[in-house]
Amino acid sequence: MLAQTSDQPDARQTPPTLPVPATVSPELQQAIAAPLRTDILVRPKTAREWRKLVQEADEQAAQVARLLWKQLGLTVTPSAIAGVQCFRLVPTSPLAPEGGRLLVHLHGGAYVLNGGEAATSEGALVAYSSKTTVISVDYRMPPDHPFPAALDDAVAVWQALIQEHDPAKTALFGSSAGGGLAMATVLRLKEQGAPLPGALFVGTPWVDLTKTGDTFFTNERVDNTLVSYDGMIEEAAKLYAGGRDLKDPLLSPVYGDLQGFPPSILISGTRDLFLSLTVRAHRKLRQAGVLADLHVFEGVSHAQFLTSFPSPESLEALQEVARFFDRHLAV
Amino acid sequence: MLAQTSDQPDARQTPPTLPVPATVSPELQQAIAAPLRTDILVRPKTAREWRKLVQEADEQAAQVARLLWKQLGLTVTPSAIAGVQCFRLVPTSPLAPEGGRLLVHLHGGAYVLNGGEAATSEGALVAYSSKTTVISVDYRMPPDHPFPAALDDAVAVWQALIQEHDPAKTALFGSSAGGGLAMATVLRLKEQGAPLPGALFVGTPWVDLTKTGDTFFTNERVDNTLVSYDGMIEEAAKLYAGGRDLKDPLLSPVYGDLQGFPPSILISGTRDLFLSLTVRAHRKLRQAGVLADLHVFEGVSHAQFLTSFPSPESLEALQEVARFFDRHLAV
């Protein structure tokens, strides 16, 4: 799901053989047994090459998203908020009436993939599992709109929503690039002195656009989803940054001042190329005195706690998020 | 420290080169840069071979322990409790008067190492950082005393202590084999219907004596402390079990029923051979509805959050434990 493809020949080389854990569910075993992606190792060089790649991936991901809406019984409505294209995802039996709790979703996809309807898959899972309306932000992306367009859009939607909504009842969430963007959004809101979300969920967050993190090396060619920094990931980082310093905290929020952040839940897996990014973000939050809960799933590669849905492990991860919101958001 | 030696030639083979993370402290970088241990890959075959190995390692570890007592300003007194040899470690400025909070420590060392004064190093660190008296249990071990001697001793000490001490003010803790033994102790106390500890700290716990866990493979020869299951670890598991099923929950508590466990804090690192054991234990606790906090440190091998003391990361880990006890134990 979520733009993962697994129909490539097995390119795994190091280590030569890795047994699939016997202690995880059959559904997750299947995801773990999938060969390494090879399409993620390409390096698009021109805007034209990016557009072709993005169009193909997004069309496939949009199909998955629409199927999810149906499976999960969600009512999905496109709506512009502060001039930004968004999707409103309403579950069948919301916990609270309209005007109660609200969740704002920033999608993943390396700041270049998952535009349009494809933006909504993770939001759909969380709307369903948390029984809460989700606003999924279809923020602008490169090649046409590099940084800070995505951040501007996320902040603009947030600012518009809290005009009519209690921020203490509102969470911000996203995985991968969406997790990095969520944390950058909170940094920007802090700069502005704006009200912050009541809670934050960041899954395997892309909080450092450089190749800094031990699992970029230890989990290289072990994570079957991201595989390696050296390919599309690196190119997407540069494309998004548009010449800016990759360690700017608004691009790589692990370098920001995280004091005053809302209670946060972080999720990763033992095979995740971004495991180090996740634990570095967790430690920075804890060092800043923030309540931050970490969950790491056995054998799980990048974002596989979402893409293996409906594996028992994905349901468990989503339930952790729902419980976290129950604890930290007013209803 | 804690039985780690680093004067061996670099035997690292897979992956060929792993850069030391630049984002951790110089002290931790030094620990991470240490070559793989080779002494851990031996397979003692007779009681005589074990005794020789244990004697040499314990003498060295006891020196480290005595140095720590002095450095940390602890008053250490050997004392027998319920017929079990223990050490009482009293910090200079305890938080609470005698009769208040108490911490019970079960040392690591693969159920065969760290007998005698060597038992106390981790206990000394926690007594110091948590400002609380620690009872460190010098439980019986193989080759002379296989399972269930260690468990019997831990339970006997616990039962004796709570005759005169409020269990809600008392935590049980340990790392590696000590973490596994702490969880097995709680399982046995549950069976007996005895009062449980008010909190549990288990560092990189040996909760499965079999080679079950994804990071036994992904972190093999990446963890510079344990290196591989295939060597002393496997032999020690068999030695301790003494012919019993290695998956007996009292030997491998990850297979036990963890419902009703006290609030628990678990600590590991991204290079830890036991990272999977730690996250499997964490998930089992969460599935059982237990409040359980997970902390994973960047680049850290097995128990390096202790053995790198006084690195900033080790102080941070110990502070997390202290804060956890503050939150969950009465004073």
XYZ file of C-alpha atoms in Angstrom:
662
model
C 0.000 0.000 0.000
C 1.059 3.651 0.315
C 3.193 3.531 -2.824
C 4.996 0.316 -1.881
C 5.567 -2.078 -4.749
C 6.859 -5.573 -4.240
C 6.895 -7.100 -7.696
C 10.623 -6.586 -8.180
C 13.244 -9.349 -8.220
C 15.026 -9.851 -4.907
C 18.011 -7.528 -4.855
C 18.960 -8.199 -1.239
C 22.697 -8.642 -0.864
C 23.758 -7.645 2.647
C 23.314 -9.572 4.847
C 22.966 -12.538 2.473
C 19.973 -14.130 4.185
C 17.678 -12.713 6.811
C 15.048 -15.096 8.138
C 11.539 -13.719 8.431
C 10.621 -13.531 12.151
C 8.369 -16.399 13.234
C 6.814 -14.381 16.067
C 4.932 -11.875 13.896
C 1.580 -12.386 12.168
C 1.337 -14.172 8.790
C 0.213 -10.888 7.197
C 3.268 -9.057 8.501
C 5.511 -11.992 7.586
C 4.331 -11.578 4.012
C 5.252 -7.883 4.053
C 8.659 -8.632 5.589
C 9.332 -11.408 3.063
C 8.738 -9.032 0.135
C 11.919 -8.394 -1.843
C 13.767 -5.109 -1.630
C 12.228 -2.384 -3.761
C 14.468 -1.424 -6.656
C 12.390 1.505 -7.967
C 13.414 3.498 -4.873
C 17.063 3.474 -5.963
C 16.507 5.577 -9.106
C 17.760 9.163 -9.181
C 15.418 11.368 -11.237
C 17.447 14.243 -12.632
C 14.940 16.585 -14.268
C 11.517 17.980 -13.373
C 10.186 15.993 -16.297
C 11.571 12.746 -14.916
C 10.127 13.522 -11.494
C 6.689 14.329 -12.920
C 6.533 11.053 -14.837
C 7.561 9.009 -11.800
C 5.196 10.898 -9.482
C 2.226 10.633 -11.819
C 2.534 6.871 -12.137
C 3.055 6.296 -8.415
C 0.268 8.656 -7.376
C -2.278 7.060 -9.694
C -1.558 3.675 -8.138
C -1.616 5.097 -4.605
C -4.894 6.924 -5.274
C -6.523 3.609 -6.183
C -5.381 2.170 -2.867
C -6.722 5.242 -1.056
C -10.150 5.080 -2.693
C -10.403 1.393 -1.864
C -9.565 2.175 1.765
C -12.244 4.869 1.995
C -14.789 2.264 0.920
C -13.448 -0.589 3.090
C -13.347 1.616 6.170
C -16.751 3.207 5.558
C -15.443 6.757 5.423
C -17.182 9.735 3.864
C -14.529 11.694 1.990
C -15.047 15.235 0.735
C -12.479 17.422 -1.002
C -12.443 20.882 0.518
C -10.216 23.931 0.240
C -9.064 25.371 3.567
C -7.179 28.676 3.516
C -6.805 28.145 -0.223
C -5.101 24.759 0.311
C -6.565 21.594 -1.185
C -7.604 19.226 1.625
C -9.736 16.131 2.121
C -12.211 15.760 4.959
C -12.449 12.107 6.086
C -15.421 11.364 8.328
C -15.773 7.941 10.001
C -19.091 6.105 10.270
C -19.396 6.409 14.051
C -17.324 9.354 15.259
C -16.497 9.472 18.967
C -17.518 13.099 19.305
C -19.981 15.389 17.550
C -18.752 17.865 14.928
C -16.901 20.624 16.718
C -15.291 18.103 19.071
C -11.996 16.395 18.470
C -10.267 16.904 15.118
C -7.131 15.341 13.591
C -4.988 17.056 10.950
C -2.992 14.772 8.661
C 0.154 15.492 6.650
C 0.924 12.664 4.230
C 4.240 10.967 3.566
C 5.979 10.404 0.245
C 9.375 12.078 0.477
C 7.818 15.544 -0.082
C 7.190 14.666 -3.723
C 4.842 11.647 -3.864
C 1.233 11.109 -2.751
C -0.384 14.300 -3.999
C -4.138 14.345 -4.652
C -6.308 11.502 -3.388
C -3.157 9.469 -2.671
C -2.566 11.884 0.216
C -5.322 10.314 2.273
C -4.410 6.658 2.974
C -2.808 7.113 6.378
C -5.441 9.696 7.270
C -8.123 7.150 6.396
C -6.595 4.521 8.687
C -6.390 6.974 11.575
C -9.893 8.387 11.013
C -11.175 4.810 11.176
C -9.129 3.614 14.160
C -9.434 6.828 16.181
C -13.128 7.295 15.276
C -12.434 10.945 14.573
C -12.756 13.263 11.587
C -9.437 13.813 9.805
C -8.460 16.766 7.644
C -5.797 15.471 5.246
C -3.724 18.281 3.747
C -2.829 17.884 0.067
C 0.062 20.332 0.439
C 2.013 21.701 -2.554
C 5.176 19.823 -3.521
C 8.164 20.013 -5.843
C 9.244 19.982 -8.590
C 6.849 22.941 -8.984
C 6.691 23.980 -5.319
C 9.793 23.285 -3.196
C 10.232 24.292 0.463
C 8.626 26.217 2.100
C 5.403 25.663 0.113
C 4.453 22.452 1.985
C 5.160 24.067 5.338
C 3.283 27.244 4.392
C 0.273 25.133 3.421
C 0.331 23.045 6.594
C 0.586 26.163 8.769
C -2.131 27.999 6.814
C -4.561 25.074 7.192
C -3.786 24.814 10.904
C -4.271 28.534 11.475
C -7.584 28.487 9.619
C -8.864 25.419 11.477
C -8.136 26.762 14.949
C -10.140 29.911 14.243
C -13.187 27.739 14.756
C -11.711 24.840 16.659
C -10.131 24.301 20.071
C -6.428 23.496 19.441
C -6.373 21.424 22.648
C -8.852 19.083 20.949
C -6.804 18.913 17.768
C -3.866 16.650 16.923
C -1.366 16.886 14.097
C -0.002 13.682 12.593
C 1.874 12.120 9.735
C 4.495 9.537 8.878
C 7.807 9.732 7.027
C 7.900 13.148 5.288
C 4.526 13.808 6.942
C 6.107 13.263 10.362
C 8.966 15.616 9.573
C 6.522 18.192 8.224
C 4.326 17.861 11.316
C 7.291 18.637 13.567
C 8.411 21.507 11.302
C 4.869 22.871 11.476
C 4.999 22.899 15.278
C 8.393 24.679 15.133
C 6.904 27.343 12.837
C 3.816 27.717 15.060
C 6.128 28.182 18.054
C 7.967 30.949 16.142
C 4.633 32.618 15.453
C 3.463 32.282 19.039
C 0.422 30.427 17.701
C -1.530 27.820 19.687
C -0.003 24.346 19.359
C -1.821 21.037 18.785
C -2.954 19.049 21.813
C -1.028 15.995 20.645
C 1.322 14.832 17.910
C 1.715 11.443 16.210
C 4.802 11.069 14.038
C 5.470 7.702 12.412
C 9.059 6.955 11.356
C 9.525 10.697 10.847
C 11.904 12.159 8.259
C 13.395 14.597 10.756
C 16.842 14.813 9.148
C 17.186 15.199 5.388
C 20.915 14.375 5.486
C 22.308 10.855 5.730
C 22.781 11.199 9.484
C 21.603 8.277 11.560
C 23.125 4.915 12.417
C 20.361 2.839 10.837
C 21.007 4.497 7.459
C 23.990 2.135 7.575
C 22.967 -0.804 9.784
C 19.554 -1.190 8.102
C 20.697 -0.417 4.565
C 19.373 -3.200 2.299
C 17.638 -4.636 5.378
C 14.646 -2.245 5.153
C 12.782 -3.591 2.108
C 10.738 -0.403 1.638
C 13.252 2.454 1.691
C 16.291 0.178 1.067
C 18.906 2.973 1.069
C 19.340 6.722 1.389
C 21.441 6.596 -1.770
C 18.828 6.964 -4.468
C 15.431 8.606 -4.604
C 15.552 9.605 -0.917
C 18.655 11.733 -1.369
C 17.354 13.237 -4.611
C 13.976 14.029 -3.029
C 15.671 15.734 -0.072
C 17.592 18.012 -2.430
C 14.548 18.616 -4.618
C 12.440 19.653 -1.624
C 15.165 21.821 -0.065
C 15.687 23.720 -3.326
C 19.249 24.691 -2.461
C 18.658 25.436 1.212
C 20.794 23.947 3.992
C 19.412 20.442 4.565
C 19.984 20.898 8.308
C 17.724 23.946 8.567
C 15.397 22.974 11.463
C 12.337 23.679 9.317
C 13.639 21.041 6.882
C 15.220 18.744 9.493
C 13.316 19.400 12.715
C 15.556 17.132 14.827
C 17.896 20.158 14.847
C 15.156 22.460 16.177
C 14.298 23.541 19.717
C 11.595 21.064 20.718
C 10.786 22.633 24.079
C 7.081 23.108 24.589
C 6.100 20.482 22.018
C 2.790 18.734 22.672
C 2.666 15.134 23.977
C 3.973 12.987 21.125
C 3.783 9.356 20.058
C 6.450 7.953 17.709
C 6.355 4.601 15.874
C 9.072 2.691 14.013
C 10.337 -0.864 13.416
C 13.556 -2.799 13.997
C 14.325 -2.913 10.217
C 13.345 0.711 9.586
C 15.981 2.753 7.732
C 14.544 5.673 9.746
C 14.722 3.886 13.130
C 17.606 6.165 14.096
C 15.641 9.240 12.995
C 12.733 8.077 15.123
C 14.802 7.432 18.239
C 16.830 10.627 17.758
C 13.560 12.597 17.585
C 12.280 10.726 20.647
C 15.406 11.527 22.650
C 15.358 15.200 21.575
C 11.742 15.437 22.714
C 12.561 13.764 26.045
C 15.615 16.006 26.521
C 13.283 18.976 25.998
C 11.044 17.647 28.764
C 8.247 16.594 26.414
C 6.001 13.601 27.177
C 6.930 11.285 24.278
C 6.017 7.611 23.823
C 8.068 5.340 21.551
C 6.826 2.126 19.939
C 9.061 -0.115 17.830
C 7.663 -3.147 16.000
C 9.575 -6.374 15.456
C 10.922 -6.865 11.918
C 9.085 -3.855 10.535
C 10.615 -1.746 7.741
C 9.830 1.899 7.021
C 6.106 2.630 7.571
C 5.225 -1.086 7.348
C 3.127 -0.639 10.483
C 0.807 1.233 8.085
C 1.417 -0.499 4.770
C 0.787 -3.979 6.199
C -2.772 -2.959 7.154
C -4.879 -4.861 8.164
C -2.165 -6.959 9.838
C -2.655 -7.378 13.607
C 0.493 -5.313 14.094
C -0.887 -2.410 12.047
C -4.126 -2.539 14.032
C -2.076 -2.554 17.232
C -0.055 0.477 16.099
C -3.208 2.346 15.141
C -4.758 1.430 18.483
C -1.719 2.856 20.304
C -2.262 6.114 18.403
C -5.995 6.130 19.196
C -5.315 5.500 22.903
C -2.686 8.231 22.927
C -5.202 10.706 21.496
C -7.760 9.508 24.070
C -5.284 10.279 26.842
C -4.080 13.637 25.609
C -6.883 15.266 23.632
C -10.084 16.666 25.058
C -13.176 15.115 23.367
C 32.777 -1.898 32.410
C 30.332 -4.670 33.370
C 32.524 -7.395 31.911
C 33.047 -5.675 28.554
C 36.565 -5.939 27.202
C 37.736 -4.018 24.164
C 41.364 -4.947 23.759
C 40.708 -7.467 20.993
C 41.618 -6.985 17.336
C 38.754 -5.754 15.138
C 36.879 -8.807 13.951
C 34.030 -6.870 12.320
C 33.139 -8.365 8.970
C 29.501 -7.657 8.127
C 28.782 -4.930 7.176
C 32.370 -4.120 6.163
C 32.390 -0.591 7.545
C 29.969 1.080 9.886
C 30.651 4.731 10.588
C 30.415 5.807 14.226
C 27.440 8.181 14.588
C 28.498 11.833 14.744
C 25.432 12.853 16.754
C 26.318 11.003 19.970
C 28.712 12.128 22.707
C 32.485 11.603 22.359
C 32.334 9.162 25.314
C 29.680 7.069 23.583
C 31.498 7.343 20.264
C 34.488 5.739 21.930
C 32.344 2.853 23.174
C 30.747 2.409 19.745
C 34.129 2.511 18.010
C 35.454 -0.329 20.178
C 36.080 -3.465 18.139
C 33.823 -6.482 18.372
C 34.505 -8.635 21.417
C 35.926 -12.013 20.473
C 35.935 -13.555 23.973
C 32.144 -13.738 23.808
C 32.281 -16.197 20.911
C 33.904 -18.997 22.926
C 31.866 -22.051 23.862
C 32.912 -23.411 27.268
C 32.141 -27.111 27.352
C 32.810 -28.234 30.918
C 32.059 -26.909 34.374
C 35.788 -26.508 34.807
C 36.046 -24.312 31.689
C 33.096 -22.217 32.866
C 34.581 -21.752 36.341
C 37.899 -20.550 34.946
C 36.221 -18.099 32.570
C 33.821 -16.845 35.246
C 36.515 -16.400 37.869
C 38.670 -14.251 35.610
C 35.780 -12.127 34.363
C 34.277 -11.662 37.828
C 37.551 -10.553 39.379
C 37.867 -7.855 36.742
C 34.209 -6.838 37.087
C 34.503 -6.700 40.887
C 37.317 -4.169 40.560
C 35.075 -2.007 38.392
C 32.264 -2.342 40.924
C 34.420 -1.346 43.904
C 35.696 1.660 41.981
C 32.108 2.692 41.235
C 31.076 2.430 44.908
C 33.855 4.879 45.719
C 33.270 7.242 42.777
C 29.548 7.415 43.483
C 29.927 7.815 47.229
C 27.926 4.710 48.118
C 28.030 2.810 51.378
C 28.018 -0.873 50.505
C 27.307 -3.622 53.014
C 27.084 -7.350 52.321
C 24.014 -8.813 53.969
C 22.199 -12.126 53.826
C 18.455 -11.867 53.226
C 16.383 -15.061 53.460
C 19.680 -16.922 53.333
C 20.641 -15.299 50.019
C 23.832 -13.280 49.707
C 22.950 -9.643 48.911
C 24.593 -6.222 48.932
C 22.968 -3.145 50.406
C 23.976 -0.007 48.457
C 23.124 3.251 50.220
C 23.583 6.599 48.425
C 25.004 9.679 50.143
C 21.783 11.689 50.047
C 18.825 9.335 49.792
C 15.503 10.846 48.681
C 13.558 9.154 51.443
C 14.341 8.000 54.966
C 14.967 4.309 55.672
C 11.662 2.500 55.363
C 10.678 4.597 52.354
C 11.394 3.683 48.779
C 13.540 0.618 48.056
C 14.957 -0.812 44.825
C 15.801 -4.487 44.328
C 18.474 -5.273 41.727
C 19.109 -8.485 39.771
C 22.422 -8.326 37.934
C 23.161 -9.285 34.333
C 25.859 -11.624 33.031
C 24.077 -14.371 31.092
C 23.069 -16.153 34.345
C 26.671 -17.227 34.873
C 28.851 -14.094 35.195
C 28.962 -11.270 37.754
C 28.668 -13.187 40.994
C 29.970 -11.629 44.218
C 30.849 -7.944 44.306
C 30.661 -7.870 40.492
C 26.887 -8.184 40.935
C 26.580 -4.604 42.085
C 27.703 -2.297 39.254
C 24.315 -1.574 37.716
C 22.782 -1.401 41.170
C 25.397 1.184 42.130
C 24.542 3.362 39.124
C 20.821 3.218 39.897
C 21.297 3.798 43.647
C 23.280 6.904 42.744
C 21.008 8.262 40.008
C 17.726 7.402 41.737
C 19.000 8.530 45.167
C 17.541 5.368 46.683
C 18.874 2.389 48.612
C 19.368 -0.666 46.395
C 19.422 -4.296 47.495
C 21.525 -6.127 44.894
C 20.877 -9.881 44.905
C 23.943 -12.086 44.427
C 21.765 -15.010 43.317
C 23.145 -18.544 42.852
C 24.260 -19.475 39.351
C 25.462 -22.418 37.268
C 27.518 -24.442 36.716
C 26.809 -25.350 40.364
C 23.271 -23.978 40.574
C 21.222 -23.978 37.350
C 17.572 -22.876 37.047
C 15.540 -22.425 39.203
C 18.149 -21.455 41.841
C 18.466 -17.842 40.636
C 14.705 -17.440 40.463
C 14.222 -19.072 43.872
C 16.746 -16.649 45.364
C 15.196 -13.571 43.749
C 11.725 -14.574 44.948
C 12.953 -15.423 48.458
C 14.658 -12.040 48.831
C 11.568 -10.241 47.552
C 9.245 -12.141 49.898
C 11.508 -11.388 52.862
C 11.829 -7.680 52.013
C 8.115 -7.054 51.678
C 7.487 -8.478 55.153
C 8.825 -5.180 56.418
C 8.444 -3.005 53.369
C 5.553 -1.618 51.306
C 5.737 -3.352 47.893
C 4.134 -0.282 46.282
C 7.263 1.635 47.292
C 9.570 -1.055 45.933
C 10.835 -1.557 42.377
C 12.527 -4.547 40.813
C 15.146 -3.961 38.146
C 17.942 -5.467 36.108
C 19.453 -5.599 32.642
C 20.191 -8.450 30.256
C 19.834 -11.703 32.271
C 18.823 -9.486 35.201
C 15.945 -8.084 33.139
C 14.778 -11.552 32.161
C 15.066 -12.713 35.759
C 13.139 -9.664 36.993
C 10.253 -10.491 34.662
C 10.401 -14.199 35.593
C 10.294 -13.163 39.247
C 7.099 -11.186 38.650
C 5.581 -14.188 36.830
C 6.409 -16.424 39.812
C 5.027 -13.848 42.281
C 1.826 -13.737 40.228
C 1.569 -17.546 40.452
C 1.982 -17.290 44.225
C -0.569 -14.511 44.525
C 2.137 -12.436 46.221
C 2.263 -8.627 46.162
C 4.015 -7.313 43.041
C 6.580 -4.504 42.817
C 5.353 -0.956 42.281
C 7.498 -0.573 39.164
C 9.873 -2.526 36.946
C 12.958 -1.425 35.006
C 14.307 -3.962 32.534
C 17.259 -2.977 30.366
C 17.783 -4.926 27.120
C 16.162 -7.914 28.850
C 17.050 -11.516 28.013
C 13.407 -12.531 27.781
C 13.900 -15.354 25.251
C 16.757 -17.827 25.674
C 16.312 -19.176 22.130
C 17.654 -17.439 19.026
C 14.265 -15.867 18.322
C 14.292 -12.193 17.433
C 15.011 -10.317 14.226
C 17.981 -8.360 15.587
C 19.784 -11.635 16.415
C 20.311 -11.576 12.653
C 20.210 -7.901 11.597
C 22.509 -6.788 14.437
C 24.801 -9.808 14.384
C 28.402 -8.535 14.271
C 26.958 -5.002 14.510
C 26.530 -5.131 18.315
C 30.140 -4.941 19.529
C 29.299 -6.234 23.024
C 27.254 -9.402 22.487
C 28.311 -9.809 18.825
C 26.310 -13.002 18.163
C 24.017 -15.525 19.800
C 26.274 -18.259 18.425
C 28.859 -18.601 21.146
C 28.824 -17.995 24.874
C 25.224 -16.703 24.821
C 23.852 -19.969 23.468
C 26.033 -22.045 25.806
C 25.015 -19.954 28.811
C 21.327 -20.347 27.931
C 21.700 -24.132 27.904
C 23.823 -24.132 31.052
C 21.249 -22.099 32.968
C 18.257 -24.095 31.687
C 19.870 -27.375 32.704
C 17.925 -29.416 30.178
C 14.597 -27.605 30.572
C 12.623 -26.213 27.629
C 14.246 -22.867 26.807
C 10.786 -21.444 26.066
C 9.449 -22.130 29.571
C 8.040 -18.710 30.585
C 10.104 -18.758 33.789
C 13.219 -19.029 31.594
C 11.912 -16.913 28.698
C 9.292 -14.598 30.196
C 8.270 -13.112 26.839
C 6.187 -16.310 26.543
C 4.464 -15.684 29.877
C 1.157 -14.019 30.717
C 2.168 -10.434 31.466
C -1.259 -9.222 32.553
C -1.168 -7.322 35.803
C 2.541 -6.499 35.526
C 3.599 -3.260 37.232
C 4.407 -0.120 35.201
C 7.610 -0.930 33.324
C 10.432 0.966 31.649
C 12.542 -0.772 28.981
C 15.816 0.494 27.490
C 17.795 -0.670 24.444
C 19.867 0.697 21.541
C 19.720 0.593 17.753
C 22.740 -1.771 17.555
C 21.596 -4.005 20.412
C 21.517 -7.727 19.587
C 18.628 -7.803 22.104
C 16.722 -4.882 20.545
C 14.134 -7.360 19.264
C 13.857 -8.962 22.702
C 13.308 -5.527 24.195
C 10.630 -4.474 21.713
C 8.943 -7.898 21.858
C 8.752 -7.591 25.649
C 7.458 -4.019 25.286
C 4.720 -5.074 22.871
C 3.723 -8.048 25.038
C 3.407 -5.709 28.013
C 1.341 -3.241 25.982
C -0.862 -6.039 24.625
C -1.471 -7.062 28.231
C -2.607 -3.509 28.997
C 0.480 -2.654 31.055
C 1.868 0.888 31.194
C 5.269 0.370 29.534
C 7.749 3.014 28.344
C 10.373 2.201 25.721
C 13.639 4.085 25.223
C 16.092 3.254 22.426
C 19.470 4.972 22.183
C 21.206 5.809 18.911
C 24.106 3.516 17.985
C 24.072 1.738 21.342
C 24.966 -1.972 21.594
C 23.833 -4.353 24.321
C 23.779 -2.603 27.721
C 26.074 0.183 26.460
C 23.689 2.682 28.044
C 25.195 1.337 31.296
C 28.711 0.352 30.275
C 29.476 3.767 28.727
C 28.891 5.456 32.106
C 29.480 8.364 32.673
C 28.631 9.235 29.059
C 25.821 11.826 28.734
C 23.672 9.087 27.187
C 24.156 6.786 30.179
C 23.258 9.635 32.530
C 20.191 10.321 30.395
C 19.125 6.664 30.521
C 19.609 6.546 34.286
C 17.641 9.776 34.623
C 14.756 8.251 32.641
C 14.759 5.356 35.121
C 14.861 7.705 38.098
C 11.993 9.795 36.720
C 10.005 6.641 36.024
C 10.420 5.538 39.638
C 9.444 9.055 40.760
C 6.233 8.785 38.761
C 5.256 5.263 39.759
C 6.633 4.577 43.222
C 5.397 6.105 46.436
C 8.223 7.842 48.375
